C-alpha cells in the first residue's frame, strides 16, 4: 500500500470546499493535513465553520482541525482550491510559486496559455502543458466551469465519431452552483432566474480549449460555434442542459447512443479511484435524466444523457445532467489529481 499524500483544501468552508472534504475523507491516496479559508474562518475549528451545512459524517480529527489562512506554509505540497474567484487568482499563484501543486476549480487561470483545463476522460494529454509553466517545482491545473463539464463530456464522443459543426445549449442550473449562502430564498422560490453572470461566455469558450489539440506549450482551440443560455432553477444539486448539435457527418440515433455508452478515457484505463467505470450513461426512459434521481450516479461522477431526438433546426437534440459540485467541481479536481499521481507528476509532493 502506498503512503498517503498529504493535501490541503483552500476555500474549505465553501460549497465546493465541503465537497472536497467529503470526497477526501476516505480517499485511498490522499490525506487531509490542512484546511484553509478567509480570515473570517481562520482560527476556528473546521466543524464550527460548516456545521449547519454538514451532510456526511465528519471524522473528529478533521472537525477539530483549526482553519488556517490561505498562505503558503501549509503542511502539504498538493492543494485543492475551491476559492472564491475574487481572490483565487493571486492566492493560487502564490502557492504555485512556493512550490505547491495547485488543482483548482476557480475560473482565474483556466484560460492561461500554459495551464491545463482538464476533463480527464477528454484531454488527459493537456497535462503536457505543465512543463512549460514557470513556477519551478509548483504548478497550476484547473477544471472547467461546472456547466461546461457535462456538456463537453456529452459532446466529445460526437466530435470524435461524427464531427461537430454547431452547438446550442440551454441550462437549468442548481443553487449550489452559486456558492454559499448563494441566491436568497425569496428570489428563487416560485421562480427561475434567466441570468448567471459570466456563465454563457464560459460555456461558449472553455469547450474550445478542452477539445482543442496540444501543440507543445499551448492548445490550438477547435473551431466550433456554441450558443449558450443559462438559467438558475430551484434545484439543490445537478445541472440539467438541453443541447442541440449539428454534426459534420450523418449518423443514426443508435450510433450516437453507442458512442456515449462506450466512451472511455484514461481514468477508466488507469482505474483511478474516483473514475466511474462507465462515465456516460444514456437513459432510454423519455422522462430521464432528472437531477433528484440521477445526480449521484457513480458517486456523482457519471454524466447522464437522455431524450435523444431529431432537431428541426440542427441535427439532434438531447438532455445532459451532471452533478455540479462533484463532477463539475471537487470530484473533477480530485480525478485530475489522481491522474497526475499516476503520471508521476506529483512524485515530489
Ligand atoms: P463559496 O461557497 O462562496 O466558497 C468560497 C470559499 O472561498 C470559502 O471557503 C471562503 O472562505 C473562501 N474565501 C472567500 N474570500 C476569501 C479570502 N479573501 N481569502 C481566503 N479565502 C476566501 O463558493 P463555491 O461555490 O464553493 O465556489 C468556489 C469556487 O469554485 C469559485 O471560484 C467557483 O466559481 C468555483 N466553482 C464552483 C462550482 C459550484 O458548483 N459551486 C462549480 C465549479 C466551480 P470563508 O467561508 O471563510 O469566507
Short mmCIF file of C-alpha atoms and ligand atoms in Angstrom, two decimals:
data_model
loop_
_atom_site.label_atom_id
_atom_site.label_comp_id
_atom_site.label_asym_id
_atom_site.label_seq_id
_atom_site.Cartn_x
_atom_site.Cartn_y
_atom_site.Cartn_z
CA UNK A 1 0.00 0.00 0.00
CA UNK A 2 1.35 3.46 -0.90
CA UNK A 3 1.85 6.10 1.76
CA UNK A 4 -0.98 8.63 1.52
CA UNK A 5 -0.18 12.01 0.00
CA UNK A 6 -0.81 14.97 2.36
CA UNK A 7 -3.21 17.51 0.83
CA UNK A 8 -4.70 20.87 1.76
CA UNK A 9 -8.02 22.42 0.77
CA UNK A 10 -8.12 26.17 0.05
CA UNK A 11 -11.64 27.57 0.45
CA UNK A 12 -12.51 24.54 2.60
CA UNK A 13 -15.58 26.26 4.11
CA UNK A 14 -17.41 26.88 0.79
CA UNK A 15 -19.84 24.67 -1.16
CA UNK A 16 -17.02 23.18 -3.23
CA UNK A 17 -14.62 23.06 -0.26
CA UNK A 18 -17.03 20.94 1.79
CA UNK A 19 -17.40 18.54 -1.16
CA UNK A 20 -13.61 18.27 -1.31
CA UNK A 21 -13.51 17.30 2.33
CA UNK A 22 -16.35 14.78 1.90
CA UNK A 23 -14.60 13.12 -1.06
CA UNK A 24 -11.14 13.21 0.54
CA UNK A 25 -12.09 11.87 3.96
CA UNK A 26 -11.84 8.21 2.92
CA UNK A 27 -9.69 8.65 -0.17
CA UNK A 28 -7.23 5.77 -0.69
CA UNK A 29 -4.36 8.00 -1.89
CA UNK A 30 -4.87 11.42 -0.24
CA UNK A 31 -4.96 12.53 3.37
CA UNK A 32 -6.19 15.96 4.51
CA UNK A 33 -3.49 17.76 6.51
CA UNK A 34 -4.64 21.39 6.11
CA UNK A 35 -7.91 23.29 5.73
CA UNK A 36 -7.78 26.97 4.82
CA UNK A 37 -10.25 29.77 4.16
CA UNK A 38 -10.67 33.52 4.72
CA UNK A 39 -9.78 35.49 7.83
CA UNK A 40 -13.45 35.17 8.83
CA UNK A 41 -12.92 31.44 9.39
CA UNK A 42 -9.20 31.28 10.24
CA UNK A 43 -8.51 30.09 13.79
CA UNK A 44 -11.94 28.45 14.22
CA UNK A 45 -12.45 24.69 14.40
CA UNK A 46 -13.45 23.42 10.94
CA UNK A 47 -16.65 21.83 12.32
CA UNK A 48 -17.86 25.21 13.65
CA UNK A 49 -17.48 26.90 10.26
CA UNK A 50 -19.63 24.38 8.35
CA UNK A 51 -21.93 22.89 11.00
CA UNK A 52 -25.27 23.93 9.52
CA UNK A 53 -24.29 22.50 6.10
CA UNK A 54 -22.82 19.16 7.12
CA UNK A 55 -24.47 16.24 5.28
CA UNK A 56 -21.88 13.50 5.92
CA UNK A 57 -20.02 12.08 8.89
CA UNK A 58 -17.04 14.30 9.60
CA UNK A 59 -14.21 12.43 11.36
CA UNK A 60 -13.41 14.03 14.73
CA UNK A 61 -9.80 14.76 13.76
CA UNK A 62 -10.92 16.73 10.67
CA UNK A 63 -13.71 18.56 12.50
CA UNK A 64 -11.24 19.61 15.22
CA UNK A 65 -8.67 20.98 12.74
CA UNK A 66 -8.10 24.70 13.03
CA UNK A 67 -8.90 26.52 9.78
CA UNK A 68 -5.77 28.29 8.54
CA UNK A 69 -5.20 31.38 6.43
CA UNK A 70 -4.66 30.76 2.69
CA UNK A 71 -0.92 31.33 2.77
CA UNK A 72 1.94 29.05 1.71
CA UNK A 73 3.36 27.21 4.71
CA UNK A 74 0.61 24.58 4.91
CA UNK A 75 1.89 21.05 5.73
CA UNK A 76 1.43 19.55 2.26
CA UNK A 77 2.63 20.13 -1.30
CA UNK A 78 -0.70 19.48 -3.08
CA UNK A 79 -3.62 21.87 -2.55
CA UNK A 80 -7.12 21.72 -3.95
CA UNK A 81 -8.67 25.13 -4.46
CA UNK A 82 -12.35 25.95 -4.03
CA UNK A 83 -11.60 29.62 -3.52
CA UNK A 84 -13.90 32.47 -4.38
CA UNK A 85 -12.75 33.74 -7.77
CA UNK A 86 -12.43 37.26 -6.33
CA UNK A 87 -9.29 36.05 -4.51
CA UNK A 88 -8.29 32.76 -6.16
CA UNK A 89 -6.02 34.25 -8.86
CA UNK A 90 -3.40 35.73 -6.55
CA UNK A 91 -3.57 33.07 -3.84
CA UNK A 92 -3.20 30.16 -6.29
CA UNK A 93 -0.22 31.84 -7.95
CA UNK A 94 1.43 32.43 -4.58
CA UNK A 95 1.06 28.73 -3.74
CA UNK A 96 2.40 27.61 -7.14
CA UNK A 97 5.35 29.98 -6.80
CA UNK A 98 6.05 28.47 -3.38
CA UNK A 99 6.33 25.01 -4.97
CA UNK A 100 2.79 23.67 -4.42
CA UNK A 101 0.80 21.72 -6.99
CA UNK A 102 -2.47 23.67 -7.17
CA UNK A 103 -5.50 21.81 -8.54
CA UNK A 104 -8.18 24.45 -8.90
CA UNK A 105 -11.88 24.88 -9.61
CA UNK A 106 -11.77 28.63 -9.96
CA UNK A 107 -12.01 30.43 -13.26
CA UNK A 108 -8.97 32.68 -12.81
CA UNK A 109 -6.25 30.59 -14.51
CA UNK A 110 -8.42 28.34 -16.71
CA UNK A 111 -7.64 30.12 -19.95
CA UNK A 112 -3.94 30.88 -19.20
CA UNK A 113 -1.83 29.59 -22.10
CA UNK A 114 0.25 27.13 -20.06
CA UNK A 115 -2.49 25.93 -17.74
CA UNK A 116 -4.34 22.68 -18.49
CA UNK A 117 -8.15 22.97 -18.42
CA UNK A 118 -8.83 19.36 -17.76
CA UNK A 119 -11.67 16.86 -18.06
CA UNK A 120 -9.56 13.73 -17.60
CA UNK A 121 -11.64 11.50 -19.89
CA UNK A 122 -11.43 14.11 -22.66
CA UNK A 123 -8.00 15.73 -22.67
CA UNK A 124 -5.61 13.99 -20.26
CA UNK A 125 -2.75 14.78 -22.68
CA UNK A 126 -3.16 18.52 -21.97
CA UNK A 127 -1.26 17.89 -18.71
CA UNK A 128 1.77 18.18 -21.01
CA UNK A 129 1.40 21.98 -20.70
CA UNK A 130 2.65 21.91 -17.13
CA UNK A 131 6.34 21.54 -18.08
CA UNK A 132 6.05 24.94 -19.81
CA UNK A 133 4.86 26.71 -16.65
CA UNK A 134 7.31 28.94 -14.80
CA UNK A 135 6.51 28.07 -11.19
CA UNK A 136 9.65 25.99 -10.50
CA UNK A 137 8.51 22.86 -8.65
CA UNK A 138 4.98 24.28 -8.40
CA UNK A 139 2.17 24.04 -10.95
CA UNK A 140 -1.46 25.00 -11.61
CA UNK A 141 -4.01 22.64 -13.17
CA UNK A 142 -7.67 23.63 -13.48
CA UNK A 143 -11.04 22.07 -14.16
CA UNK A 144 -13.80 23.76 -16.14
CA UNK A 145 -16.91 25.63 -15.18
CA UNK A 146 -19.48 23.23 -13.70
CA UNK A 147 -21.98 23.52 -16.56
CA UNK A 148 -19.23 23.13 -19.19
CA UNK A 149 -18.11 19.73 -17.86
CA UNK A 150 -21.37 17.84 -18.50
CA UNK A 151 -21.82 19.40 -21.93
CA UNK A 152 -18.24 18.66 -23.04
CA UNK A 153 -18.48 15.04 -21.91
CA UNK A 154 -21.64 14.68 -23.97
CA UNK A 155 -20.07 16.40 -26.99
CA UNK A 156 -16.63 14.73 -27.13
CA UNK A 157 -17.80 11.28 -28.32
CA UNK A 158 -19.87 13.02 -31.01
CA UNK A 159 -16.90 15.14 -32.08
CA UNK A 160 -14.64 12.07 -32.27
CA UNK A 161 -17.11 9.93 -34.23
CA UNK A 162 -19.12 12.33 -36.40
CA UNK A 163 -17.53 15.81 -36.13
CA UNK A 164 -19.39 18.85 -34.84
CA UNK A 165 -20.45 21.96 -36.77
CA UNK A 166 -22.59 23.84 -34.24
CA UNK A 167 -23.93 23.55 -30.70
CA UNK A 168 -26.85 25.24 -28.98
CA UNK A 169 -27.42 24.74 -25.23
CA UNK A 170 -29.94 25.92 -22.64
CA UNK A 171 -29.06 25.17 -18.99
CA UNK A 172 -31.14 24.75 -15.83
CA UNK A 173 -28.53 25.17 -13.10
CA UNK A 174 -28.68 24.20 -9.44
CA UNK A 175 -28.48 26.58 -6.48
CA UNK A 176 -25.26 25.09 -5.07
CA UNK A 177 -23.55 26.43 -8.19
CA UNK A 178 -23.95 29.90 -6.71
CA UNK A 179 -21.86 29.03 -3.63
CA UNK A 180 -22.95 29.54 -0.02
CA UNK A 181 -25.29 31.15 1.02
CA UNK A 182 -25.96 31.75 -2.68
CA UNK A 183 -29.24 33.03 -4.13
CA UNK A 184 -31.66 34.48 -1.50
CA UNK A 185 -34.59 32.06 -0.95
CA UNK A 186 -37.25 34.66 -1.76
CA UNK A 187 -35.60 35.30 -5.11
CA UNK A 188 -35.64 31.66 -6.24
CA UNK A 189 -38.72 30.01 -4.67
CA UNK A 190 -41.56 30.07 -7.24
CA UNK A 191 -39.09 31.40 -9.77
CA UNK A 192 -36.44 30.86 -12.47
CA UNK A 193 -33.68 33.44 -12.93
CA UNK A 194 -32.65 33.71 -16.59
CA UNK A 195 -29.19 35.10 -15.86
CA UNK A 196 -25.96 33.72 -14.33
CA UNK A 197 -23.14 36.24 -14.57
CA UNK A 198 -20.30 35.17 -16.89
CA UNK A 199 -21.70 31.65 -17.36
CA UNK A 200 -22.69 31.83 -21.01
CA UNK A 201 -19.30 33.17 -22.02
CA UNK A 202 -17.56 30.31 -20.16
CA UNK A 203 -19.76 27.69 -21.84
CA UNK A 204 -19.05 29.16 -25.25
CA UNK A 205 -15.24 29.39 -24.84
CA UNK A 206 -13.96 26.75 -22.40
CA UNK A 207 -15.02 23.76 -24.59
CA UNK A 208 -12.89 25.11 -27.45
CA UNK A 209 -9.77 24.78 -25.29
CA UNK A 210 -10.77 21.47 -23.67
CA UNK A 211 -11.48 19.78 -27.03
CA UNK A 212 -8.51 21.52 -28.66
CA UNK A 213 -5.16 19.96 -29.60
CA UNK A 214 -1.98 20.13 -27.51
CA UNK A 215 0.69 21.95 -29.52
CA UNK A 216 3.90 21.99 -27.40
CA UNK A 217 3.40 24.92 -24.99
CA UNK A 218 -0.19 25.84 -25.90
CA UNK A 219 -3.53 24.49 -27.07
CA UNK A 220 -4.85 25.03 -30.58
CA UNK A 221 -8.54 25.66 -29.96
CA UNK A 222 -11.11 23.85 -32.07
CA UNK A 223 -13.43 25.91 -34.22
CA UNK A 224 -16.99 25.35 -33.07
CA UNK A 225 -19.76 27.94 -32.70
CA UNK A 226 -21.59 27.40 -29.39
CA UNK A 227 -24.62 29.41 -28.31
CA UNK A 228 -25.48 29.12 -24.58
CA UNK A 229 -28.39 30.42 -22.47
CA UNK A 230 -28.05 29.85 -18.73
CA UNK A 231 -30.82 29.79 -16.09
CA UNK A 232 -30.80 29.34 -12.31
CA UNK A 233 -33.55 26.99 -11.05
CA UNK A 234 -34.69 25.84 -7.60
CA UNK A 235 -32.76 22.55 -7.55
CA UNK A 236 -30.12 21.95 -4.87
CA UNK A 237 -27.51 19.99 -6.86
CA UNK A 238 -27.24 18.92 -10.51
CA UNK A 239 -27.15 20.97 -13.70
CA UNK A 240 -29.59 19.89 -16.43
CA UNK A 241 -28.86 21.00 -20.01
CA UNK A 242 -30.84 20.86 -23.27
CA UNK A 243 -28.27 20.50 -26.04
CA UNK A 244 -28.77 20.66 -29.84
CA UNK A 245 -25.99 19.71 -32.25
CA UNK A 246 -25.21 19.90 -35.95
CA UNK A 247 -22.93 17.01 -36.98
CA UNK A 248 -20.34 17.02 -39.77
CA UNK A 249 -21.30 13.54 -40.99
CA UNK A 250 -24.73 11.87 -40.95
CA UNK A 251 -25.39 9.40 -38.15
CA UNK A 252 -28.29 7.29 -36.88
CA UNK A 253 -29.57 7.79 -33.30
CA UNK A 254 -28.29 4.37 -32.24
CA UNK A 255 -24.78 5.36 -33.37
CA UNK A 256 -24.83 8.41 -31.09
CA UNK A 257 -26.10 6.33 -28.17
CA UNK A 258 -23.40 3.71 -28.78
CA UNK A 259 -20.74 6.45 -28.90
CA UNK A 260 -21.88 7.72 -25.49
CA UNK A 261 -22.31 4.35 -23.78
CA UNK A 262 -18.94 3.02 -24.95
CA UNK A 263 -16.97 6.20 -24.25
CA UNK A 264 -13.90 5.67 -22.05
CA UNK A 265 -10.82 7.70 -21.22
CA UNK A 266 -7.53 7.42 -19.34
CA UNK A 267 -9.23 7.49 -15.91
CA UNK A 268 -11.02 4.24 -16.81
CA UNK A 269 -7.92 2.66 -18.36
CA UNK A 270 -5.88 3.55 -15.28
CA UNK A 271 -8.71 2.51 -12.94
CA UNK A 272 -8.42 5.75 -10.93
CA UNK A 273 -10.22 5.63 -7.58
CA UNK A 274 -12.89 8.23 -8.42
CA UNK A 275 -13.35 7.21 -12.07
CA UNK A 276 -16.73 5.63 -12.87
CA UNK A 277 -16.38 2.50 -15.00
CA UNK A 278 -18.87 3.97 -17.49
CA UNK A 279 -18.53 7.78 -17.41
CA UNK A 280 -21.53 8.46 -19.71
CA UNK A 281 -24.85 6.71 -19.27
CA UNK A 282 -27.69 7.01 -21.78
CA UNK A 283 -31.25 6.56 -20.48
CA UNK A 284 -33.99 5.31 -22.81
CA UNK A 285 -36.84 6.35 -20.47
CA UNK A 286 -38.32 9.53 -22.02
CA UNK A 287 -38.59 11.37 -18.69
CA UNK A 288 -34.92 10.82 -17.71
CA UNK A 289 -32.37 12.09 -16.65
CA UNK A 290 -33.55 14.13 -13.66
CA UNK A 291 -31.39 15.94 -11.07
CA UNK A 292 -33.02 14.40 -8.00
CA UNK A 293 -32.85 10.84 -9.37
CA UNK A 294 -29.56 10.68 -11.24
CA UNK A 295 -27.09 13.30 -9.99
CA UNK A 296 -25.44 10.86 -7.54
CA UNK A 297 -24.82 8.05 -10.06
CA UNK A 298 -21.25 6.77 -9.77
CA UNK A 299 -20.72 8.84 -6.60
CA UNK A 300 -21.73 11.92 -8.61
CA UNK A 301 -19.10 11.30 -11.33
CA UNK A 302 -21.36 9.81 -14.03
CA UNK A 303 -22.79 12.18 -16.62
CA UNK A 304 -26.34 11.14 -17.56
CA UNK A 305 -27.80 11.64 -21.04
CA UNK A 306 -31.29 11.07 -22.42
CA UNK A 307 -34.07 12.28 -24.72
CA UNK A 308 -32.13 11.96 -28.00
CA UNK A 309 -34.37 13.07 -30.85
CA UNK A 310 -34.27 14.88 -34.20
CA UNK A 311 -33.89 18.66 -34.13
CA UNK A 312 -35.71 20.71 -36.78
CA UNK A 313 -33.02 23.41 -36.75
CA UNK A 314 -29.79 21.43 -36.21
CA UNK A 315 -29.49 17.60 -36.48
CA UNK A 316 -30.17 16.18 -33.00
CA UNK A 317 -31.17 17.37 -29.53
CA UNK A 318 -30.71 15.65 -26.16
CA UNK A 319 -30.56 16.26 -22.40
CA UNK A 320 -27.42 16.11 -20.22
CA UNK A 321 -27.22 16.01 -16.43
CA UNK A 322 -24.10 16.32 -14.26
CA UNK A 323 -23.50 16.91 -10.56
CA UNK A 324 -22.13 20.43 -10.35
CA UNK A 325 -20.18 20.26 -7.09
CA UNK A 326 -18.89 16.70 -7.70
CA UNK A 327 -18.16 16.00 -11.41
CA UNK A 328 -18.33 19.75 -12.10
CA UNK A 329 -16.02 20.79 -9.25
CA UNK A 330 -14.48 18.85 -6.33
CA UNK A 331 -14.79 15.34 -7.82
CA UNK A 332 -13.44 16.53 -11.16
CA UNK A 333 -10.46 18.18 -9.45
CA UNK A 334 -9.69 15.07 -7.39
CA UNK A 335 -9.85 12.96 -10.56
CA UNK A 336 -7.36 15.41 -12.11
CA UNK A 337 -5.01 14.92 -9.15
CA UNK A 338 -5.39 11.13 -9.30
CA UNK A 339 -4.35 11.28 -12.96
CA UNK A 340 -1.39 13.50 -12.06
CA UNK A 341 -0.29 10.95 -9.43
CA UNK A 342 -0.47 8.09 -11.96
CA UNK A 343 1.54 10.14 -14.46
CA UNK A 344 4.24 10.72 -11.87
CA UNK A 345 3.67 14.49 -11.80
CA UNK A 346 3.28 14.64 -8.04
CA UNK A 347 6.29 12.46 -7.30
CA UNK A 348 7.93 15.08 -5.14
CA UNK A 349 4.87 16.14 -3.12
P1 LIG B 1 -18.38 29.66 -1.80
O1 LIG B 1 -19.33 28.68 -1.21
O2 LIG B 1 -18.72 31.09 -1.79
O3 LIG B 1 -16.95 29.45 -1.05
C1 LIG B 1 -15.87 30.34 -1.24
C2 LIG B 1 -14.68 29.95 -0.39
O4 LIG B 1 -13.65 30.95 -0.59
C3 LIG B 1 -14.96 29.91 1.12
O5 LIG B 1 -14.23 28.87 1.72
C4 LIG B 1 -14.42 31.27 1.60
O6 LIG B 1 -14.00 31.26 2.96
C5 LIG B 1 -13.20 31.43 0.70
N1 LIG B 1 -12.79 32.83 0.62
C6 LIG B 1 -13.54 33.91 0.32
N2 LIG B 1 -12.80 35.04 0.42
C7 LIG B 1 -11.54 34.66 0.79
C8 LIG B 1 -10.34 35.35 1.06
N3 LIG B 1 -10.25 36.68 0.99
N4 LIG B 1 -9.25 34.62 1.41
C9 LIG B 1 -9.31 33.27 1.52
N5 LIG B 1 -10.44 32.56 1.29
C10 LIG B 1 -11.54 33.25 0.93
O7 LIG B 1 -18.06 29.29 -3.32
P2 LIG B 1 -18.14 27.86 -4.07
O8 LIG B 1 -19.44 27.68 -4.72
O9 LIG B 1 -17.62 26.80 -3.15
O10 LIG B 1 -17.11 28.08 -5.27
C11 LIG B 1 -15.72 28.10 -5.08
C12 LIG B 1 -15.01 28.29 -6.39
O11 LIG B 1 -15.27 27.18 -7.24
C13 LIG B 1 -15.48 29.55 -7.15
O12 LIG B 1 -14.39 30.10 -7.82
C14 LIG B 1 -16.50 28.99 -8.12
O13 LIG B 1 -16.66 29.79 -9.26
C15 LIG B 1 -15.91 27.63 -8.45
N6 LIG B 1 -16.86 26.59 -8.84
C16 LIG B 1 -18.00 26.39 -8.14
C17 LIG B 1 -18.87 25.37 -8.51
C18 LIG B 1 -20.16 25.10 -7.79
O14 LIG B 1 -20.96 24.29 -8.29
N7 LIG B 1 -20.42 25.70 -6.63
C19 LIG B 1 -18.55 24.56 -9.58
C20 LIG B 1 -17.36 24.77 -10.28
C21 LIG B 1 -16.53 25.79 -9.88
P3 LIG B 1 -14.96 31.83 4.15
O15 LIG B 1 -16.03 30.80 4.39
O16 LIG B 1 -14.00 31.94 5.29
O17 LIG B 1 -15.50 33.14 3.69
#
